[in-house]
Coordinates of C-alpha atoms in Angstrom, one line a residue:
X1 CA 0.0 0.0 0.0
X2 CA 1.5 3.3 -1.1
X3 CA 1.1 6.5 1.0
X4 CA -1.7 8.7 -0.5
X5 CA -1.3 12.4 -1.1
X6 CA -1.6 14.2 2.1
X7 CA -4.8 16.3 2.2
X8 CA -4.6 20.0 3.0
X9 CA -4.6 20.7 6.7
X10 CA -7.2 23.0 8.3
X11 CA -5.2 25.7 10.1
X12 CA -8.1 27.6 11.6
X13 CA -11.7 26.7 11.7
X14 CA -12.7 30.3 11.7
X15 CA -11.4 30.5 8.2
X16 CA -14.1 28.1 7.0
X17 CA -17.6 29.2 6.2
X18 CA -20.4 28.3 8.6
X19 CA -21.6 25.7 6.1
X20 CA -18.1 24.2 5.8
X21 CA -17.8 24.0 9.5
X22 CA -21.2 22.3 9.9
X23 CA -20.3 19.8 7.2
X24 CA -17.0 19.2 8.9
X25 CA -18.6 18.6 12.3
X26 CA -21.2 16.3 10.8
X27 CA -18.5 14.3 8.9
X28 CA -16.3 13.7 12.1
X29 CA -16.1 10.1 13.1
X30 CA -17.8 10.4 16.4
X31 CA -18.6 8.5 19.6
X32 CA -21.4 9.1 22.0
X33 CA -20.5 7.6 25.3
X34 CA -23.2 9.2 27.4
X35 CA -26.6 8.7 25.7
X36 CA -29.8 7.8 27.6
X37 CA -32.1 5.6 25.6
X38 CA -35.3 7.0 27.3
X39 CA -34.1 10.5 26.7
X40 CA -33.3 10.0 23.1
X41 CA -36.5 8.8 21.4
X42 CA -38.0 10.7 18.5
X43 CA -40.9 13.0 19.5
X44 CA -43.0 11.5 16.7
X45 CA -42.4 8.1 18.1
X46 CA -43.5 9.0 21.6
X47 CA -46.6 10.6 20.1
X48 CA -47.5 7.5 18.1
X49 CA -47.0 5.2 21.0
X50 CA -48.8 7.4 23.5
X51 CA -51.9 7.3 21.1
X52 CA -52.0 3.5 21.0
X53 CA -54.9 2.3 23.2
X54 CA -53.0 -0.8 24.3
X55 CA -49.9 1.1 25.3
X56 CA -52.0 3.7 27.2
X57 CA -53.9 1.0 29.1
X58 CA -50.6 -0.8 30.1
X59 CA -49.1 2.6 31.1
X60 CA -52.1 3.4 33.2
X61 CA -52.1 0.0 34.9
X62 CA -48.4 0.5 35.8
X63 CA -49.1 3.9 37.3
X64 CA -48.0 6.2 34.4
X65 CA -50.1 9.1 33.3
X66 CA -49.8 9.9 29.6
X67 CA -50.9 13.2 28.1
X68 CA -54.3 13.1 26.6
X69 CA -53.3 15.3 23.8
X70 CA -50.6 13.4 21.8
X71 CA -50.2 15.9 19.0
X72 CA -46.4 15.9 18.3
X73 CA -46.1 19.7 18.6
X74 CA -47.9 19.7 21.9
X75 CA -45.7 16.9 23.2
X76 CA -42.6 18.6 22.0
X77 CA -43.2 21.3 24.6
X78 CA -43.5 18.7 27.4
X79 CA -40.6 16.5 26.3
X80 CA -38.1 19.3 25.6
X81 CA -38.0 21.6 28.6
X82 CA -34.9 23.5 27.3
X83 CA -33.3 26.3 29.2
X84 CA -36.6 26.8 31.1
X85 CA -35.5 24.1 33.7
X86 CA -34.8 25.3 37.2
X87 CA -33.0 22.0 38.3
X88 CA -31.9 18.5 37.4
X89 CA -35.1 17.2 39.0
X90 CA -37.3 19.3 36.7
X91 CA -35.3 18.3 33.7
X92 CA -36.0 14.7 34.6
X93 CA -39.8 15.1 34.6
X94 CA -40.4 14.2 30.9
X95 CA -38.9 10.7 31.6
X96 CA -42.1 9.7 33.4
X97 CA -44.0 10.2 30.2
X98 CA -41.3 8.5 28.1
X99 CA -41.1 5.4 30.3
X100 CA -44.8 5.1 30.2
X101 CA -44.6 4.2 26.5
X102 CA -41.6 1.9 26.9
X103 CA -43.1 -1.0 28.8
X104 CA -43.1 -3.7 26.0
X105 CA -40.3 -5.6 24.2
X106 CA -41.6 -4.1 20.8
X107 CA -41.4 -0.5 22.0
X108 CA -38.0 -0.9 23.7
X109 CA -36.5 -2.6 20.5
X110 CA -37.9 0.2 18.3
X111 CA -36.6 2.9 20.6
X112 CA -33.0 1.4 20.5
X113 CA -33.1 0.9 16.7
X114 CA -34.3 4.4 15.9
X115 CA -31.7 5.9 18.3
X116 CA -28.8 4.0 16.6
X117 CA -30.1 4.9 13.2
X118 CA -30.4 8.6 14.1
X119 CA -26.8 8.5 15.4
X120 CA -25.6 6.7 12.3
X121 CA -27.2 9.5 10.2
X122 CA -24.8 12.1 11.7
X123 CA -21.7 9.8 11.5
X124 CA -21.6 8.4 15.0
X125 CA -19.4 5.3 14.6
X126 CA -19.7 4.1 18.2
X127 CA -22.6 4.5 20.6
X128 CA -23.0 3.5 24.2
X129 CA -26.7 3.4 25.1
X130 CA -27.5 3.6 28.8
X131 CA -30.8 3.2 30.7
X132 CA -32.3 1.8 33.9
X133 CA -34.0 -1.6 33.1
X134 CA -35.8 -1.5 36.4
X135 CA -38.0 1.3 35.1
X136 CA -39.4 -1.2 32.6
X137 CA -39.8 -4.3 34.7
X138 CA -43.3 -5.4 35.6
X139 CA -45.2 -8.7 35.8
X140 CA -45.3 -9.0 32.0
X141 CA -41.7 -8.1 31.4
X142 CA -38.5 -9.3 33.1
X143 CA -35.3 -7.5 33.4
X144 CA -33.6 -10.0 31.1
X145 CA -36.4 -9.4 28.5
X146 CA -35.9 -5.7 28.7
X147 CA -32.2 -5.9 27.9
X148 CA -32.8 -8.5 25.2
X149 CA -35.2 -6.1 23.5
X150 CA -32.8 -3.2 23.5
X151 CA -30.0 -5.5 22.3
X152 CA -32.2 -6.7 19.5
X153 CA -32.8 -3.1 18.3
X154 CA -29.2 -2.2 18.4
X155 CA -28.3 -5.4 16.6
X156 CA -30.8 -4.7 13.8
X157 CA -29.3 -1.2 13.4
X158 CA -25.8 -2.7 13.1
X159 CA -27.0 -5.1 10.4
X160 CA -28.9 -2.4 8.5
X161 CA -25.8 -0.1 8.4
X162 CA -23.5 -3.0 7.6
X163 CA -21.5 -2.3 10.8
X164 CA -21.5 1.5 10.1
X165 CA -22.5 2.0 13.7
X166 CA -21.3 -0.2 16.7
X167 CA -23.2 0.0 20.0
X168 CA -23.1 -1.4 23.5
X169 CA -25.4 -1.2 26.6
X170 CA -24.7 0.3 30.0
X171 CA -27.1 -0.7 32.7
X172 CA -28.1 2.2 35.0
X173 CA -29.0 1.9 38.7
X174 CA -31.1 4.7 40.1
X175 CA -29.3 6.4 43.0
X176 CA -32.5 7.3 44.8
X177 CA -35.4 5.1 45.8
X178 CA -38.9 6.3 45.1
X179 CA -42.1 4.3 44.4
X180 CA -42.8 6.5 41.4
X181 CA -39.7 5.2 39.6
X182 CA -41.7 2.2 38.5
X183 CA -43.4 -1.1 39.3
X184 CA -40.2 -2.7 40.4
X185 CA -39.5 -0.1 43.1
X186 CA -43.0 -0.4 44.4
X187 CA -42.6 -4.2 44.7
X188 CA -39.4 -3.8 46.6
X189 CA -41.2 -1.6 49.1
X190 CA -43.8 -4.3 49.5
X191 CA -41.1 -6.9 50.1
X192 CA -39.1 -4.9 52.6
X193 CA -41.8 -2.8 54.4
X194 CA -39.5 -1.9 57.3
X195 CA -36.4 -0.8 55.3
X196 CA -35.6 2.9 55.0
X197 CA -35.2 4.6 51.6
X198 CA -31.4 4.5 51.7
X199 CA -31.6 0.7 52.3
X200 CA -34.2 0.2 49.6
X201 CA -32.1 2.2 47.1
X202 CA -29.0 0.1 47.8
X203 CA -31.1 -3.1 47.5
X204 CA -32.4 -1.9 44.1
X205 CA -28.9 -1.0 42.8
X206 CA -27.5 -4.4 43.8
X207 CA -30.4 -6.1 42.0
X208 CA -29.6 -4.0 38.9
X209 CA -26.0 -5.1 39.1
X210 CA -26.9 -8.7 39.3
X211 CA -29.3 -8.3 36.4
X212 CA -26.4 -6.7 34.3
X213 CA -24.0 -9.5 35.1
X214 CA -26.7 -12.2 34.5
X215 CA -27.7 -10.7 31.1
X216 CA -24.1 -10.8 29.9
X217 CA -23.8 -14.4 31.1
X218 CA -27.1 -15.2 29.2
X219 CA -25.7 -14.0 25.9
X220 CA -26.6 -10.3 25.9
X221 CA -23.0 -9.5 25.1
X222 CA -23.7 -5.8 24.4
X223 CA -24.0 -5.3 28.2
X224 CA -20.5 -4.0 29.0
X225 CA -20.9 -1.5 31.9
X226 CA -22.8 -0.2 34.9
X227 CA -23.8 3.3 35.8
X228 CA -25.4 5.3 38.7
X229 CA -28.0 7.8 37.5
X230 CA -30.8 9.9 38.8
X231 CA -31.1 12.9 41.2
X232 CA -27.7 13.4 42.7
X233 CA -28.1 15.6 45.8
X234 CA -28.5 13.7 49.0
X235 CA -27.8 10.4 47.3
X236 CA -24.0 9.9 47.5
X237 CA -22.2 7.2 45.6
X238 CA -21.0 5.3 48.7
X239 CA -24.6 4.1 49.3
X240 CA -24.2 1.9 46.3
X241 CA -20.8 0.3 46.9
X242 CA -22.2 -3.3 47.1
X243 CA -23.6 -3.0 43.6
X244 CA -20.5 -1.6 42.0
X245 CA -18.2 -4.1 43.8
X246 CA -20.3 -6.8 42.4
X247 CA -20.0 -5.5 38.9
X248 CA -16.2 -5.0 39.3
X249 CA -15.9 -8.6 40.5
X250 CA -17.7 -9.7 37.4
X251 CA -15.6 -7.6 34.9
X252 CA -18.1 -4.9 34.0
X253 CA -16.9 -1.4 33.2
X254 CA -17.9 1.5 35.5
X255 CA -19.1 5.0 34.9
X256 CA -21.0 7.1 37.4
X257 CA -23.0 10.3 37.1
X258 CA -21.2 12.7 39.4
X259 CA -20.6 16.4 39.8
X260 CA -23.8 17.4 37.9
X261 CA -26.3 18.0 40.7
X262 CA -23.8 17.9 43.5
X263 CA -20.3 19.0 44.3
X264 CA -16.8 17.5 43.8
X265 CA -17.3 15.2 46.7
X266 CA -19.6 13.2 44.5
X267 CA -16.9 12.8 41.9
X268 CA -14.3 11.9 44.4
X269 CA -16.6 9.2 45.9
X270 CA -17.3 7.9 42.4
X271 CA -13.7 7.3 41.6
X272 CA -12.6 6.1 45.1
X273 CA -15.5 4.2 46.4
X274 CA -17.0 2.9 43.1
X275 CA -13.8 2.6 41.1
X276 CA -15.2 4.7 38.2
X277 CA -13.3 4.6 35.0
X278 CA -15.4 7.4 33.7
X279 CA -17.4 10.2 35.2
X280 CA -20.7 11.5 33.7
X281 CA -20.7 15.3 33.5
X282 CA -18.2 16.2 36.2
X283 CA -19.1 20.0 35.9
X284 CA -18.2 20.8 39.4
X285 CA -14.7 19.2 39.4
X286 CA -12.9 22.5 40.0
X287 CA -14.8 23.8 43.0
X288 CA -12.1 22.6 45.6
X289 CA -9.0 23.5 43.5
X290 CA -7.1 21.6 40.7
X291 CA -6.2 18.5 42.8
X292 CA -9.2 16.4 41.8
X293 CA -8.9 17.2 38.1
X294 CA -5.2 16.3 38.2
X295 CA -6.1 13.0 39.9
X296 CA -8.5 12.2 37.0
X297 CA -6.0 13.1 34.4
X298 CA -3.2 11.1 36.0
X299 CA -5.3 8.0 36.2
X300 CA -6.9 8.5 32.7
X301 CA -10.4 8.8 34.2
X302 CA -12.6 10.1 31.4
X303 CA -15.1 12.9 31.9
X304 CA -18.2 12.6 29.7
X305 CA -19.0 16.2 28.7
X306 CA -22.5 17.2 27.9
X307 CA -22.6 21.0 27.4
X308 CA -26.2 21.6 26.3
X309 CA -27.6 19.3 29.0
X310 CA -25.5 21.0 31.7
X311 CA -27.0 24.3 30.7
X312 CA -30.5 23.0 30.8
X313 CA -30.2 21.2 34.2
X314 CA -28.7 24.2 35.9
X315 CA -25.4 22.4 36.5
X316 CA -23.8 25.5 35.0
X317 CA -25.3 28.9 34.5
X318 CA -23.3 29.8 31.4
X319 CA -20.7 27.9 29.3
X320 CA -18.0 30.1 30.9
X321 CA -18.7 28.1 34.1
X322 CA -18.0 24.8 32.4
X323 CA -14.6 23.2 33.0
X324 CA -14.2 21.9 29.5
X325 CA -11.4 24.4 28.6
X326 CA -9.5 23.3 31.7
X327 CA -10.1 19.6 30.8
X328 CA -8.7 20.3 27.3
X329 CA -5.7 22.2 28.6
X330 CA -4.8 19.6 31.2
X331 CA -5.3 16.9 28.6
X332 CA -8.0 15.1 30.6
X333 CA -9.9 12.7 28.4
X334 CA -13.1 14.6 27.8
X335 CA -15.2 13.5 24.8
X336 CA -18.4 15.4 23.9
X337 CA -21.7 13.5 24.4
X338 CA -25.4 14.3 24.0
X339 CA -26.9 13.0 27.2
X340 CA -30.4 13.1 26.0
X341 CA -30.9 13.7 22.3
X342 CA -34.7 14.3 22.5
X343 CA -35.1 16.0 25.9
X344 CA -32.2 18.3 25.2
X345 CA -33.0 18.7 21.5
X346 CA -29.4 18.2 20.6
X347 CA -27.1 16.1 18.3
X348 CA -23.4 15.5 18.6
X349 CA -22.9 17.8 15.6
X350 CA -24.6 20.5 17.6
X351 CA -22.3 19.8 20.6
X352 CA -19.2 20.1 18.4
X353 CA -20.5 23.3 16.9
X354 CA -21.3 24.7 20.4
X355 CA -17.9 23.7 21.8
X356 CA -16.1 25.4 18.9
X357 CA -18.2 28.6 19.1
X358 CA -17.6 29.1 22.8
X359 CA -14.2 27.4 23.5
X360 CA -12.7 28.2 20.1
X361 CA -11.2 24.7 19.7
X362 CA -8.3 24.4 17.4
X363 CA -8.2 21.7 14.7
X364 CA -5.8 19.8 17.0
X365 CA -8.2 20.1 19.9
X366 CA -11.1 18.9 17.8
X367 CA -9.0 15.9 16.7
X368 CA -8.1 15.1 20.4
X369 CA -11.6 15.4 21.5
X370 CA -12.8 12.9 18.9
X371 CA -10.1 10.4 19.7
X372 CA -10.7 10.6 23.4
X373 CA -14.1 9.1 22.8
X374 CA -12.7 6.1 21.0
X375 CA -9.9 5.7 23.6
X376 CA -12.5 5.6 26.4
X377 CA -14.9 3.1 24.7
X378 CA -16.0 0.2 26.9
X379 CA -15.2 -2.5 24.4
X380 CA -12.3 -5.0 23.9
X381 CA -8.9 -3.8 23.0
X382 CA -9.1 -5.2 19.6
X383 CA -12.3 -3.5 18.6
X384 CA -11.2 -0.2 20.3
X385 CA -7.9 -0.3 18.4
X386 CA -9.6 -0.9 15.0
X387 CA -12.0 2.0 15.6
X388 CA -9.2 4.3 16.8
X389 CA -7.0 3.6 13.8
X390 CA -9.8 4.1 11.4
X391 CA -10.9 7.3 13.1
X392 CA -7.3 8.7 12.9
X393 CA -7.2 8.0 9.2
X394 CA -10.6 9.7 8.6
X395 CA -9.6 12.7 10.7
X396 CA -6.5 13.0 8.5
X397 CA -8.7 12.9 5.4
X398 CA -10.7 15.7 6.8
X399 CA -7.7 17.9 7.2
X400 CA -7.4 17.7 11.0
X401 CA -3.8 16.5 11.2
X402 CA -2.1 13.3 12.0
X403 CA 0.5 11.3 10.1
X404 CA -0.3 8.5 7.6
X405 CA 0.3 4.9 8.6
X406 CA -0.5 1.8 6.8
X407 CA -2.5 0.3 9.8
X408 CA -4.7 3.4 9.9
X409 CA -5.6 3.2 6.2
X410 CA -6.1 -0.6 6.4
X411 CA -8.6 -0.1 9.4
X412 CA -10.5 2.7 7.5
X413 CA -10.7 0.6 4.3
X414 CA -11.9 -2.4 6.3
X415 CA -14.6 -0.3 7.8
X416 CA -15.7 1.0 4.3
X417 CA -15.7 -2.7 3.0

């Protein structure tokens, strides 16, 4: 294989037209490491499902109240709270509606398939889909059935794109206990009537961990990691040590929502008590000085950055408050992610545009941000290396630097078939 002619390098993104920059950001070989299934449906899909009498009846039987007016434009205002949110808790309210329509294998499979296809359409090569299976468990649907349905949707998307998108599943435990979370949580209360909420929350997260490990053992190989999600304040990570130690003992990867709705103590607990390899959001990492950020950098702990979502949840008041620039300057692994594509009304292309506009990323920083996502992927070394090599070759083609190597071009050609 002979070395191809080197493409012209982009020296300054500001020299490109707005259309050229948008085309570049869309063409980037991207990863989305922090993407919630239930926050990333299509509004039209929620509207269609919410108008189905059978789905409405099941939702009502399970304690969900779906809107009576299912016009997509009306639902859009409910499902996309935008910058009007006053807190993380308010931002999470649409999920009760969304979970109400995701209580069958068919709807879960459809949601996973459409999410993967939407990501593929904007050149996402690798997607990690996370969600809490316990929100979908009821007498007619086991936890294993839930995970198999999502796995089937992702597998179908991979087949339809001929491997153009690869995807895995992260199982979320909910850090808080509340009966409104779903039928499973109400059944736990009935089983342990004298337990307090902290004990019930720990019990539920341990059960979620056992489900994740069992699903992987039962052949749902896309289950590769475990997460802690939900309202963060007053629900510290250390309450869930048993669940995470169980996952670590069974070789699952660990990411934890931390530093979004609570301070740096939450991040520190995530990496010390729960052995987190990645941290979701981490917006408050600088509040007690640089030591915690340096700790993350020195141990290659990745921070999953979700700029638009952080603005909407009130984790930051303005982008000037976000630590992304410091993450870049200290070379902390900090890939851009969407969090919730529908609820935040955002794509990864949007996130790269926003990051460039505010933080004035250089072509080298765009390249590094993209590659951080592949380096932090929760997949085998062989798969990760193949994606990383192909991504380096593609970034070089796009004029974002890097030197030609034969392994890179071989990986990219193999991806293109």
